[in-house]
Short mmCIF file of C-alpha atoms and ligand atoms in Angstrom, two decimals:
data_model
loop_
_atom_site.label_atom_id
_atom_site.label_comp_id
_atom_site.label_asym_id
_atom_site.label_seq_id
_atom_site.Cartn_x
_atom_site.Cartn_y
_atom_site.Cartn_z
CA MET A 9 23.47 3.54 6.36
CA LYS A 10 22.20 6.87 7.68
CA ARG A 11 18.52 7.04 8.51
CA VAL A 12 15.80 9.51 9.25
CA LEU A 13 13.28 9.26 12.05
CA VAL A 14 9.72 10.27 11.13
CA LEU A 15 7.77 11.10 14.28
CA ASP A 16 4.10 10.42 13.76
CA PHE A 17 1.52 12.83 15.16
CA GLY A 18 -1.40 10.99 13.58
CA GLY A 19 -1.93 12.98 10.39
CA GLN A 20 -3.52 11.38 7.36
CA TYR A 21 -0.45 11.74 5.11
CA ASN A 22 2.11 10.27 7.46
CA LEU A 23 2.82 7.12 5.52
CA LEU A 24 3.26 9.32 2.49
CA VAL A 25 5.94 11.36 4.26
CA ALA A 26 7.94 8.21 4.88
CA ARG A 27 7.36 6.96 1.36
CA ARG A 28 8.60 10.18 -0.20
CA VAL A 29 11.71 10.20 1.97
CA ARG A 30 12.47 6.65 0.84
CA GLU A 31 11.80 7.64 -2.76
CA CYS A 32 14.53 10.26 -2.28
CA GLY A 33 16.83 7.31 -1.54
CA VAL A 34 17.02 7.93 2.21
CA TYR A 35 15.97 5.19 4.61
CA CYS A 36 13.51 6.26 7.28
CA GLU A 37 11.13 4.73 9.79
CA ILE A 38 7.93 6.01 11.35
CA LYS A 39 7.66 5.95 15.13
CA PRO A 40 4.94 7.27 17.43
CA TYR A 41 5.71 10.71 18.86
CA ARG A 42 5.63 9.13 22.33
CA ILE A 43 8.91 7.32 21.66
CA SER A 44 11.38 7.83 24.52
CA MET A 45 14.57 9.85 24.19
CA ASP A 46 16.54 6.67 24.86
CA ASP A 47 14.85 4.95 21.95
CA ILE A 48 15.51 7.95 19.74
CA ARG A 49 19.19 7.87 20.64
CA ALA A 50 19.28 4.12 20.05
CA PHE A 51 17.70 4.63 16.63
CA ASP A 52 20.54 7.06 15.93
CA PRO A 53 18.83 9.18 13.28
CA ALA A 54 20.69 11.59 11.02
CA ALA A 55 17.63 13.87 10.99
CA ILE A 56 14.10 14.01 12.36
CA ILE A 57 10.84 14.89 10.64
CA PHE A 58 7.69 15.76 12.61
CA THR A 59 4.55 14.90 10.67
CA GLY A 60 1.21 16.65 10.66
CA GLY A 61 -1.58 15.63 13.01
CA PRO A 62 -5.19 16.40 13.91
CA ALA A 63 -4.58 17.97 17.35
CA THR A 64 -4.65 21.69 18.18
CA VAL A 65 -1.24 22.54 19.52
CA PHE A 66 -2.28 24.99 22.26
CA GLU A 67 -4.94 22.75 23.77
CA PRO A 68 -4.06 21.03 27.06
CA ASN A 69 -3.89 17.42 25.87
CA ALA A 70 -2.19 18.06 22.55
CA PRO A 71 0.86 15.88 21.81
CA ARG A 72 4.15 17.36 23.03
CA LEU A 73 7.76 16.24 22.80
CA ASP A 74 10.48 15.94 25.38
CA PRO A 75 12.33 19.28 24.97
CA ALA A 76 15.58 17.30 24.99
CA ILE A 77 14.85 16.41 21.37
CA PHE A 78 15.78 19.97 20.42
CA GLU A 79 19.15 19.57 22.12
CA LEU A 80 20.31 16.59 20.06
CA GLY A 81 21.99 18.83 17.50
CA LEU A 82 20.06 17.11 14.72
CA PRO A 83 18.31 18.84 11.82
CA ILE A 84 14.53 18.86 12.19
CA LEU A 85 11.77 19.44 9.66
CA GLY A 86 8.33 20.07 11.12
CA ILE A 87 5.38 19.62 8.76
CA CYS A 88 2.05 21.34 9.57
CA TYR A 89 1.34 20.28 13.19
CA GLY A 90 5.08 19.57 13.36
CA GLU A 91 5.89 23.19 12.54
CA GLN A 92 3.37 24.50 15.04
CA LEU A 93 4.65 22.19 17.76
CA MET A 94 8.24 23.25 17.24
CA ILE A 95 7.28 26.91 17.54
CA HIS A 96 4.99 26.27 20.51
CA GLN A 97 7.68 24.38 22.42
CA LEU A 98 10.53 26.73 21.55
CA GLY A 99 8.98 29.91 22.91
CA GLY A 100 6.78 31.14 20.07
CA ALA A 101 2.99 31.01 19.80
CA CYS A 102 0.22 29.62 17.57
CA ARG A 103 -3.42 30.60 17.17
CA LYS A 104 -6.56 29.60 15.26
CA ALA A 105 -5.92 30.59 11.68
CA THR A 106 -7.63 33.76 10.49
CA VAL A 107 -8.06 32.11 7.11
CA ARG A 108 -8.46 28.33 7.06
CA GLU A 109 -6.47 27.15 4.09
CA TYR A 110 -7.38 23.91 2.41
CA GLY A 111 -6.17 22.58 -0.93
CA LYS A 112 -3.86 23.88 -3.62
CA THR A 113 -2.43 27.22 -2.51
CA LYS A 114 0.03 29.60 -4.16
CA LEU A 115 3.16 30.08 -2.10
CA THR A 116 6.03 32.55 -2.58
CA HIS A 117 9.46 32.08 -1.01
CA ASP A 118 12.02 34.85 -0.59
CA GLY A 119 14.90 33.07 -2.30
CA THR A 120 17.09 32.96 0.81
CA SER A 121 16.39 29.50 2.24
CA ALA A 122 18.22 26.29 1.34
CA LEU A 123 14.82 24.60 1.66
CA PHE A 124 13.69 26.26 -1.57
CA ALA A 125 17.01 26.16 -3.47
CA GLY A 126 16.40 25.75 -7.20
CA ILE A 127 12.62 26.17 -6.83
CA GLU A 128 10.79 28.91 -8.74
CA PRO A 129 9.73 31.86 -6.53
CA THR A 130 5.98 31.19 -6.70
CA SER A 131 4.36 27.77 -7.05
CA VAL A 132 1.49 25.66 -5.74
CA PHE A 133 1.67 23.70 -2.48
CA TRP A 134 -0.96 21.67 -0.64
CA MET A 135 -2.32 23.29 2.52
CA SER A 136 -4.64 21.77 5.10
CA HIS A 137 -4.72 23.62 8.41
CA GLY A 138 -6.91 25.58 10.80
CA VAL A 139 -4.11 26.64 13.17
CA GLU A 140 -1.16 28.85 12.31
CA VAL A 141 1.99 30.29 13.78
CA GLU A 142 1.31 33.68 15.37
CA ARG A 143 4.74 34.60 16.73
CA LEU A 144 8.05 32.93 15.90
CA SER A 145 10.40 31.51 18.50
CA PRO A 146 13.76 33.21 18.98
CA GLY A 147 16.23 32.36 16.19
CA PHE A 148 13.51 31.69 13.58
CA ARG A 149 12.54 33.75 10.55
CA ALA A 150 9.89 33.39 7.86
CA VAL A 151 11.12 32.35 4.41
CA ALA A 152 7.86 31.73 2.53
CA ALA A 153 4.25 32.91 2.71
CA THR A 154 0.86 32.43 1.09
CA ASP A 155 -1.93 35.00 0.90
CA GLY A 156 -3.47 33.62 4.08
CA CYS A 157 -0.38 32.43 5.99
CA ALA A 158 2.64 34.57 6.81
CA TYR A 159 4.67 31.64 8.14
CA ALA A 160 4.16 29.07 5.38
CA ALA A 161 7.84 28.14 5.80
CA ILE A 162 10.23 29.13 8.57
CA GLU A 163 13.79 28.36 9.53
CA ASP A 164 16.42 28.64 12.18
CA SER A 165 19.30 27.75 9.90
CA ALA A 166 21.90 27.94 12.68
CA ARG A 167 20.23 25.08 14.53
CA ARG A 168 18.99 23.50 11.25
CA PHE A 169 15.34 23.65 12.39
CA TYR A 170 12.85 24.05 9.55
CA GLY A 171 9.08 24.22 9.51
CA VAL A 172 6.53 24.15 6.72
CA GLN A 173 2.82 24.74 7.08
CA PHE A 174 2.18 22.99 3.74
CA HIS A 175 2.42 19.28 2.95
CA PRO A 176 5.46 18.61 0.75
CA GLU A 177 4.62 14.89 0.68
CA VAL A 178 1.35 15.37 -1.22
CA LEU A 179 1.73 15.22 -4.99
CA HIS A 180 -0.38 18.38 -5.42
CA SER A 181 2.58 20.26 -3.94
CA VAL A 182 4.26 20.80 -7.28
CA HIS A 183 7.78 21.14 -5.85
CA GLY A 184 7.13 19.13 -2.67
CA THR A 185 9.69 16.46 -3.48
CA GLU A 186 12.31 19.14 -4.18
CA VAL A 187 11.65 20.67 -0.76
CA LEU A 188 12.18 17.26 0.84
CA LYS A 189 15.30 16.66 -1.21
CA ASN A 190 16.66 20.06 -0.24
CA PHE A 191 16.10 19.22 3.40
CA LEU A 192 17.65 15.77 3.15
CA TYR A 193 20.57 16.48 0.81
CA ARG A 194 21.47 20.15 1.27
CA ILE A 195 20.53 20.71 4.88
CA CYS A 196 21.18 17.28 6.40
CA GLY A 197 24.00 16.34 4.03
CA LEU A 198 22.45 12.94 3.29
CA THR A 199 22.99 11.10 0.03
CA PRO A 200 20.57 8.79 -1.80
CA GLU A 201 21.89 5.37 -0.88
CA TRP A 202 18.71 3.43 -0.14
CA THR A 203 17.89 1.32 -3.19
CA MET A 204 16.63 -2.21 -3.50
CA ALA A 205 19.79 -3.16 -5.38
CA SER A 206 21.79 -2.16 -2.31
CA TYR A 207 19.27 -3.59 0.15
CA VAL A 208 18.91 -7.04 -1.35
CA ASN A 209 22.14 -8.46 0.09
CA GLU A 210 21.45 -6.97 3.51
CA ALA A 211 17.95 -8.49 3.48
CA ILE A 212 19.29 -11.90 2.50
CA ALA A 213 21.93 -11.76 5.24
CA GLU A 214 19.29 -10.77 7.79
CA CYS A 215 17.00 -13.68 6.88
CA ARG A 216 19.90 -16.10 6.93
CA ALA A 217 20.99 -14.97 10.37
CA LYS A 218 17.48 -15.23 11.75
CA VAL A 219 16.65 -18.64 10.29
CA GLY A 220 19.97 -20.34 10.99
CA ASP A 221 19.40 -24.07 10.62
CA GLY A 222 15.66 -23.78 11.11
CA ARG A 223 12.92 -24.68 8.67
CA VAL A 224 10.57 -22.07 7.25
CA LEU A 225 7.04 -22.47 5.99
CA LEU A 226 5.28 -19.93 3.78
CA ALA A 227 1.80 -19.77 2.30
CA LEU A 228 1.88 -18.52 -1.28
CA SER A 229 -1.28 -16.68 -2.25
CA GLY A 230 -0.49 -15.81 -5.83
CA GLY A 231 -0.04 -12.17 -4.84
CA VAL A 232 3.05 -9.98 -5.02
CA ASP A 233 3.96 -9.86 -1.34
CA SER A 234 4.02 -13.56 -0.59
CA ALA A 235 5.87 -14.23 -3.87
CA VAL A 236 8.59 -11.69 -3.09
CA ALA A 237 8.88 -12.90 0.50
CA ALA A 238 9.29 -16.44 -0.85
CA ALA A 239 11.90 -15.39 -3.41
CA LEU A 240 13.90 -13.54 -0.77
CA LEU A 241 13.78 -16.38 1.72
CA TYR A 242 14.66 -18.90 -0.95
CA ARG A 243 17.77 -16.89 -1.85
CA ALA A 244 18.64 -16.73 1.82
CA VAL A 245 17.98 -20.25 3.05
CA GLY A 246 17.34 -22.38 -0.07
CA ASP A 247 15.56 -25.64 0.58
CA LYS A 248 15.04 -24.90 4.24
CA LEU A 249 12.04 -22.98 2.89
CA THR A 250 8.87 -24.83 1.96
CA CYS A 251 6.10 -22.99 0.17
CA ILE A 252 2.56 -24.24 0.22
CA PHE A 253 0.30 -22.91 -2.47
CA VAL A 254 -3.33 -23.63 -1.74
CA ASP A 255 -5.15 -23.35 -5.04
CA HIS A 256 -8.74 -22.74 -3.97
CA GLY A 257 -9.98 -22.74 -7.56
CA LEU A 258 -11.02 -19.10 -7.27
CA LEU A 259 -7.99 -17.62 -9.00
CA ARG A 260 -8.07 -15.86 -12.34
CA LYS A 261 -7.44 -17.55 -15.65
CA ASN A 262 -4.13 -19.49 -15.71
CA GLU A 263 -3.04 -17.77 -12.51
CA GLY A 264 -2.25 -20.88 -10.51
CA ASP A 265 -0.02 -22.22 -13.28
CA GLU A 266 1.72 -18.88 -13.66
CA VAL A 267 2.59 -18.70 -9.99
CA GLU A 268 3.83 -22.25 -10.00
CA ARG A 269 5.89 -21.66 -13.13
CA ALA A 270 7.45 -18.46 -11.79
CA MET A 271 8.49 -20.14 -8.57
CA ARG A 272 9.54 -23.46 -9.96
CA ASP A 273 11.01 -22.65 -13.36
CA THR A 274 12.34 -19.12 -12.88
CA LEU A 275 13.60 -19.42 -9.33
CA GLY A 276 14.09 -23.16 -9.07
CA MET A 277 12.07 -23.41 -5.88
CA GLN A 278 10.01 -26.45 -5.00
CA ILE A 279 6.47 -25.65 -4.02
CA VAL A 280 3.69 -27.82 -2.72
CA ARG A 281 0.61 -27.00 -4.77
CA VAL A 282 -2.60 -28.25 -3.33
CA ASP A 283 -5.47 -28.46 -5.76
CA ALA A 284 -8.41 -27.84 -3.44
CA ALA A 285 -10.87 -26.41 -5.96
CA GLU A 286 -13.50 -29.11 -5.49
CA ARG A 287 -13.30 -28.91 -1.75
CA PHE A 288 -13.87 -25.15 -1.75
CA LEU A 289 -16.66 -25.34 -4.33
CA SER A 290 -18.57 -27.91 -2.37
CA LYS A 291 -18.29 -25.85 0.83
CA LEU A 292 -19.53 -22.80 -1.07
CA ALA A 293 -22.45 -24.53 -2.76
CA GLY A 294 -25.67 -22.58 -2.30
CA VAL A 295 -23.99 -19.76 -0.33
CA THR A 296 -24.91 -16.27 -1.50
CA ASP A 297 -24.02 -13.98 1.40
CA PRO A 298 -20.65 -12.28 0.77
CA GLU A 299 -19.46 -12.37 4.37
CA ARG A 300 -20.36 -16.06 4.66
CA LYS A 301 -18.36 -16.70 1.48
CA ARG A 302 -15.34 -14.91 2.98
CA LYS A 303 -15.64 -16.82 6.23
CA ILE A 304 -15.93 -20.22 4.58
CA ILE A 305 -12.96 -19.54 2.32
CA GLY A 306 -10.81 -18.21 5.17
CA GLU A 307 -11.55 -21.21 7.37
CA GLU A 308 -11.17 -23.75 4.64
CA PHE A 309 -7.88 -22.21 3.60
CA ILE A 310 -6.47 -22.63 7.07
CA ARG A 311 -7.67 -26.22 7.26
CA VAL A 312 -6.03 -27.18 3.98
CA PHE A 313 -2.86 -25.32 4.87
CA GLU A 314 -2.64 -26.98 8.27
CA ALA A 315 -3.17 -30.43 6.86
CA GLU A 316 -0.27 -29.90 4.45
CA ALA A 317 1.93 -28.29 7.08
CA LYS A 318 1.44 -31.27 9.41
CA LYS A 319 2.90 -33.55 6.77
CA LEU A 320 6.15 -31.59 6.96
CA GLY A 321 6.80 -32.33 10.62
CA ARG A 322 8.71 -29.78 12.65
CA VAL A 323 8.70 -26.21 11.32
CA ASP A 324 10.57 -23.41 13.10
CA PHE A 325 9.33 -20.31 11.34
CA LEU A 326 6.16 -19.26 9.64
CA ALA A 327 6.94 -16.61 7.02
CA GLN A 328 4.46 -13.88 6.17
CA GLY A 329 4.39 -11.21 3.50
CA THR A 330 3.47 -8.38 5.89
CA ILE A 331 4.58 -5.03 4.48
CA TYR A 332 5.36 -1.69 6.13
CA PRO A 333 1.95 -0.01 5.74
CA ASP A 334 0.38 -3.00 7.54
CA VAL A 335 2.87 -2.59 10.36
CA VAL A 336 2.19 1.13 10.69
CA GLU A 337 -1.56 0.78 10.27
CA SER A 338 -1.71 -1.88 12.92
CA GLY A 339 -0.41 0.79 15.28
CA VAL A 340 3.02 -0.73 15.83
CA GLY A 341 4.99 1.66 13.67
CA GLY A 342 3.32 4.98 14.13
CA GLU A 343 0.50 6.91 15.66
CA SER A 344 -2.05 6.72 12.85
CA VAL A 345 -4.30 3.79 13.50
CA VAL A 346 -6.37 2.72 10.57
CA ILE A 347 -8.74 -0.13 11.12
CA LYS A 348 -8.16 -2.58 8.32
CA SER A 349 -11.30 -4.08 7.06
CA HIS A 350 -9.70 -6.91 5.14
CA HIS A 351 -7.24 -9.53 6.07
CA ASN A 352 -5.62 -11.58 3.42
CA VAL A 353 -6.61 -15.16 3.17
CA GLY A 354 -3.42 -16.88 4.16
CA GLY A 355 -3.58 -15.23 7.55
CA LEU A 356 -1.97 -16.93 10.44
CA PRO A 357 -3.08 -20.47 11.18
CA ASP A 358 -3.35 -20.92 14.91
CA HIS A 359 -2.46 -24.51 15.26
CA VAL A 360 0.65 -25.00 13.17
CA ASP A 361 3.51 -25.75 15.48
CA PHE A 362 6.24 -23.18 14.87
CA LYS A 363 8.66 -21.18 16.95
CA GLU A 364 8.41 -17.74 15.45
CA ILE A 365 7.04 -15.61 12.69
CA ILE A 366 9.37 -14.18 10.13
CA GLU A 367 8.29 -11.15 8.11
CA PRO A 368 11.09 -10.27 5.72
CA LEU A 369 9.18 -7.40 4.04
CA ARG A 370 7.95 -5.64 7.15
CA ARG A 371 10.09 -2.58 6.55
CA LEU A 372 9.19 -2.13 2.89
CA PHE A 373 6.56 -0.13 1.05
CA LYS A 374 4.65 -1.80 -1.77
CA ASP A 375 6.71 -0.14 -4.51
CA GLU A 376 9.88 -1.24 -2.74
CA VAL A 377 8.53 -4.79 -2.54
CA ARG A 378 8.02 -4.72 -6.31
CA GLN A 379 11.54 -3.41 -6.91
CA LEU A 380 12.93 -6.09 -4.63
CA GLY A 381 10.98 -8.68 -6.61
CA VAL A 382 12.64 -7.47 -9.80
CA GLU A 383 16.07 -7.58 -8.13
CA LEU A 384 15.37 -11.17 -7.09
CA GLY A 385 14.54 -12.16 -10.65
CA LEU A 386 10.78 -12.57 -10.40
CA PRO A 387 8.95 -12.03 -13.71
CA GLU A 388 7.46 -8.58 -14.28
CA THR A 389 4.01 -10.08 -14.78
CA LEU A 390 4.06 -11.30 -11.20
CA VAL A 391 5.78 -8.29 -9.69
CA TRP A 392 3.38 -5.81 -11.27
CA ARG A 393 0.29 -7.83 -10.55
CA GLN A 394 -2.70 -5.78 -9.45
CA PRO A 395 -4.17 -6.44 -6.00
CA PHE A 396 -6.40 -9.47 -5.87
CA PRO A 397 -8.62 -10.25 -2.89
CA GLY A 398 -7.96 -13.38 -0.87
CA PRO A 399 -11.44 -14.83 -1.52
CA GLY A 400 -10.73 -14.35 -5.20
CA LEU A 401 -13.44 -14.71 -7.78
CA ALA A 402 -15.87 -15.90 -5.13
CA ILE A 403 -16.69 -12.26 -4.34
CA ARG A 404 -16.88 -11.37 -8.02
CA VAL A 405 -19.51 -13.97 -8.85
CA ILE A 406 -22.51 -12.32 -7.30
CA GLY A 407 -24.84 -14.79 -5.63
CA GLU A 408 -24.29 -18.51 -5.78
CA ILE A 409 -20.95 -19.74 -7.05
CA THR A 410 -20.81 -22.55 -9.58
CA ALA A 411 -17.99 -23.95 -11.67
CA GLU A 412 -19.79 -22.75 -14.78
CA LYS A 413 -20.11 -19.18 -13.55
CA LEU A 414 -16.47 -19.14 -12.50
CA ALA A 415 -15.43 -20.29 -15.97
CA ILE A 416 -17.51 -17.55 -17.63
CA LEU A 417 -16.05 -14.89 -15.36
CA ARG A 418 -12.49 -16.14 -15.83
CA ASP A 419 -12.71 -15.87 -19.61
CA ALA A 420 -14.35 -12.45 -19.57
CA ASP A 421 -11.92 -11.08 -16.99
CA ALA A 422 -8.94 -12.34 -18.99
CA ILE A 423 -10.13 -10.46 -22.08
CA PHE A 424 -10.62 -7.27 -20.10
CA ARG A 425 -7.14 -7.52 -18.57
CA GLU A 426 -5.56 -8.32 -21.92
CA GLU A 427 -7.09 -5.25 -23.55
CA VAL A 428 -6.23 -2.90 -20.66
CA ALA A 429 -2.61 -4.08 -20.93
CA LYS A 430 -2.64 -3.68 -24.71
CA ALA A 431 -3.81 -0.09 -24.24
CA GLY A 432 -0.80 0.45 -21.96
CA LEU A 433 -2.97 1.23 -18.94
CA ASP A 434 -2.19 -1.79 -16.78
CA ARG A 435 0.12 0.12 -14.44
CA SER A 436 -1.75 3.40 -14.19
CA VAL A 437 -5.14 1.85 -13.45
CA ASN A 438 -4.71 0.41 -9.97
CA GLN A 439 -7.30 -2.33 -10.09
CA TYR A 440 -9.51 -3.54 -12.93
CA PHE A 441 -11.62 -6.65 -13.21
CA ALA A 442 -14.89 -8.14 -14.32
CA VAL A 443 -17.84 -9.04 -12.10
CA LEU A 444 -20.43 -11.64 -13.05
CA THR A 445 -23.72 -10.22 -11.84
CA ASP A 446 -26.60 -12.45 -10.95
CA LEU A 447 -28.81 -10.63 -13.38
CA ARG A 448 -29.95 -12.02 -16.71
CA SER A 449 -31.45 -10.00 -19.47
CA VAL A 450 -32.80 -10.35 -22.96
CA GLY A 451 -30.59 -9.89 -25.98
CA VAL A 452 -30.51 -10.78 -29.64
CA MET A 453 -27.70 -12.62 -31.38
CA GLY A 454 -28.06 -13.30 -35.09
CA ASP A 455 -31.75 -13.97 -35.37
CA GLU A 456 -32.04 -15.51 -31.99
CA ARG A 457 -33.34 -14.18 -28.74
CA THR A 458 -30.92 -14.74 -25.84
CA TYR A 459 -31.46 -14.63 -22.12
CA ASP A 460 -28.04 -14.47 -20.51
CA TYR A 461 -25.83 -12.89 -17.89
CA THR A 462 -24.94 -9.25 -17.49
CA LEU A 463 -21.25 -8.66 -16.86
CA ALA A 464 -19.94 -5.57 -15.08
CA LEU A 465 -16.52 -4.08 -15.67
CA ARG A 466 -14.81 -2.22 -12.85
CA ALA A 467 -11.63 -0.12 -13.00
CA VAL A 468 -10.38 2.24 -10.30
CA GLU A 469 -7.59 4.66 -9.60
CA THR A 470 -6.50 5.07 -6.02
CA GLN A 471 -3.53 5.71 -3.74
CA ASP A 472 -4.51 3.51 -0.85
CA PHE A 473 -7.77 1.68 -1.70
CA MET A 474 -9.50 3.44 1.19
CA THR A 475 -10.96 5.82 -1.35
CA ALA A 476 -10.97 5.31 -5.10
CA ASP A 477 -12.10 7.08 -8.21
CA TRP A 478 -13.60 5.17 -11.12
CA SER A 479 -11.22 5.12 -14.02
CA ARG A 480 -12.08 7.14 -17.12
CA LEU A 481 -11.15 4.33 -19.51
CA PRO A 482 -11.26 5.39 -23.16
CA TYR A 483 -14.56 4.59 -24.89
CA ASP A 484 -12.71 2.80 -27.69
CA LEU A 485 -11.12 0.47 -25.19
CA LEU A 486 -14.48 -0.23 -23.51
CA ASP A 487 -15.99 -0.83 -26.93
CA THR A 488 -13.30 -3.36 -27.90
CA VAL A 489 -13.64 -5.17 -24.58
CA SER A 490 -17.42 -5.28 -24.82
CA ARG A 491 -17.43 -6.63 -28.38
CA ARG A 492 -14.79 -9.22 -27.64
CA ILE A 493 -16.41 -10.52 -24.48
CA VAL A 494 -19.89 -10.82 -25.94
CA GLY A 495 -18.42 -12.39 -29.08
CA GLU A 496 -16.02 -14.80 -27.38
CA VAL A 497 -17.56 -15.73 -24.04
CA LYS A 498 -20.73 -17.77 -24.05
CA HIS A 499 -23.63 -16.74 -21.79
CA ILE A 500 -22.82 -13.04 -21.59
CA ASN A 501 -25.03 -10.79 -23.67
CA ARG A 502 -24.74 -7.43 -21.90
CA ILE A 503 -21.88 -5.41 -20.42
CA CYS A 504 -22.03 -2.49 -18.00
CA TYR A 505 -19.24 -0.22 -16.82
CA ASP A 506 -19.26 0.70 -13.14
CA ILE A 507 -19.02 4.49 -12.78
CA THR A 508 -19.23 4.80 -9.00
CA SER A 509 -16.34 5.90 -6.84
CA LYS A 510 -15.50 4.73 -3.33
CA PRO A 511 -17.19 6.00 -1.25
CA PRO A 512 -20.12 5.54 -1.66
CA ALA A 513 -19.46 2.25 -3.49
CA THR A 514 -16.63 -0.15 -2.63
CA VAL A 515 -14.05 -1.41 -5.09
CA GLU A 516 -15.38 -4.96 -5.04
CA TRP A 517 -19.07 -5.64 -5.53
CA GLU A 518 -19.35 -7.96 -2.59
P1 XMP B 162 -13.25 -2.71 -1.14
O1 XMP B 162 -14.14 -3.60 -1.92
O2 XMP B 162 -13.38 -2.88 0.34
O3 XMP B 162 -11.77 -3.17 -1.52
O4 XMP B 162 -13.35 -1.27 -1.54
C1 XMP B 162 -10.58 -2.50 -1.20
C2 XMP B 162 -9.41 -3.39 -1.58
O5 XMP B 162 -9.42 -4.57 -0.78
C3 XMP B 162 -9.56 -5.72 -1.59
N1 XMP B 162 -10.47 -6.64 -0.90
C4 XMP B 162 -10.07 -7.73 -0.23
N2 XMP B 162 -8.85 -8.26 -0.05
N3 XMP B 162 -9.80 -10.02 1.21
C5 XMP B 162 -8.71 -9.42 0.67
O6 XMP B 162 -7.61 -9.95 0.81
C6 XMP B 162 -11.07 -9.55 1.08
O7 XMP B 162 -12.03 -10.13 1.59
C7 XMP B 162 -11.20 -8.34 0.31
N4 XMP B 162 -12.27 -7.57 -0.03
C8 XMP B 162 -11.80 -6.55 -0.78
C9 XMP B 162 -10.11 -5.22 -2.91
O8 XMP B 162 -9.79 -6.10 -3.99
C10 XMP B 162 -9.47 -3.88 -3.03
O9 XMP B 162 -8.15 -3.98 -3.52
#
């Protein structure tokens, strides 16, 4: 399969570039711009994309490329910093922009470039730059401009070098995907052949080859990634895989049973389910500090997991549901280093005796993981599950955790989720849940005064969970949820809707 190399210069949209290329059905990987020419040749790309980045191209320490990259005879698309770098290194010049462009900007192309084939002459693209091309390198010409930028798109079609000052990967660029498709299909001659249906057999073969006769151990968390990793490995190596599902009693309503059913009944896999609810509850008794809660749960999880793993004897591989954004963000894949603030519970136990880690999803984006899950026959309810934090409901019961509070929250949260799904919003709202606050207030039910808990509802829309906007859920939906919860769940007499975005708030309350 032909593949594209995305060279990362540290820009904020770099993962998006790779995601969009994959969405066009072309496999690509992100590598740091420092990659050696030998490694580039070994990767054997069909085309190269340079991403944007925060550096100023004419400053002394700005990232540069080995000029040999321009002699490979491969098509290149430079985006933002990528465009500037290409021009800078090929004999042209850049300068501080006379007009700093930021945001949605009208662009007009001259109708002569394959990059804009089939795209209306004037449309909106996303700009974000303070540097611009001043003088083109020999062989290049301008093919599109905005009011503030004469070289919004440039090309040297003989060498198949293209540059865009805008960000085609950002959804605000109305025809951004078409520009990428034009580059990949028309200019590079690539065809969309990367789909999960075509990848599934390759992935199975890869796992089989790696595992051989070994035994694999995997911790199921109830989330999408570990479930898909388990389904894939099970297809590949069957009963050589053992899944341990530590039920810490902090899952949502019926969730533990659903996971077990999906694995056991739908896929036929045996899983070891450990009911550790009491153990976790007793460790958490009286604890109110959120970070202490996280720490206790993380440690306890590892203890329970280890104890179960020991019973299995020799294990060769520990499987993990690491996905591509984690790989890139940890600095291994690309240049953009994002410090992750959360690690999933189910993180690596130190003391289990195994030879190697196996991460069968480490090349996949989240949406690809979901598609793979569907290909592998996992139920849609599991595959489309919203993100759920490792410490579970423990960080959604504010203050001290008790079995009673967990039960109240579980019932209320289930109603909220049911109604969001009924309204058809369960895939467009990225995360939505209930929080049991520690606050009690006065209410009146029938003729009686009540003094009960206040429940908060939270729903957010986000691309990456680093920032998030509160979801404008319809009032009618909120009304139905509020009536149902107060009517059906004992000890809740007041409901609030959280209308803060992140930042300044976070998605979770704790
Ligand atoms: P915050 O609250 O930081 O959440 O805005 C961002 C995303 O991370 C999830 N989250 C966690 N996930 N362990 C996890 O595995 C945690 O301790 C944790 N805390 C927050 C949160 O649900 C949201 O999706």
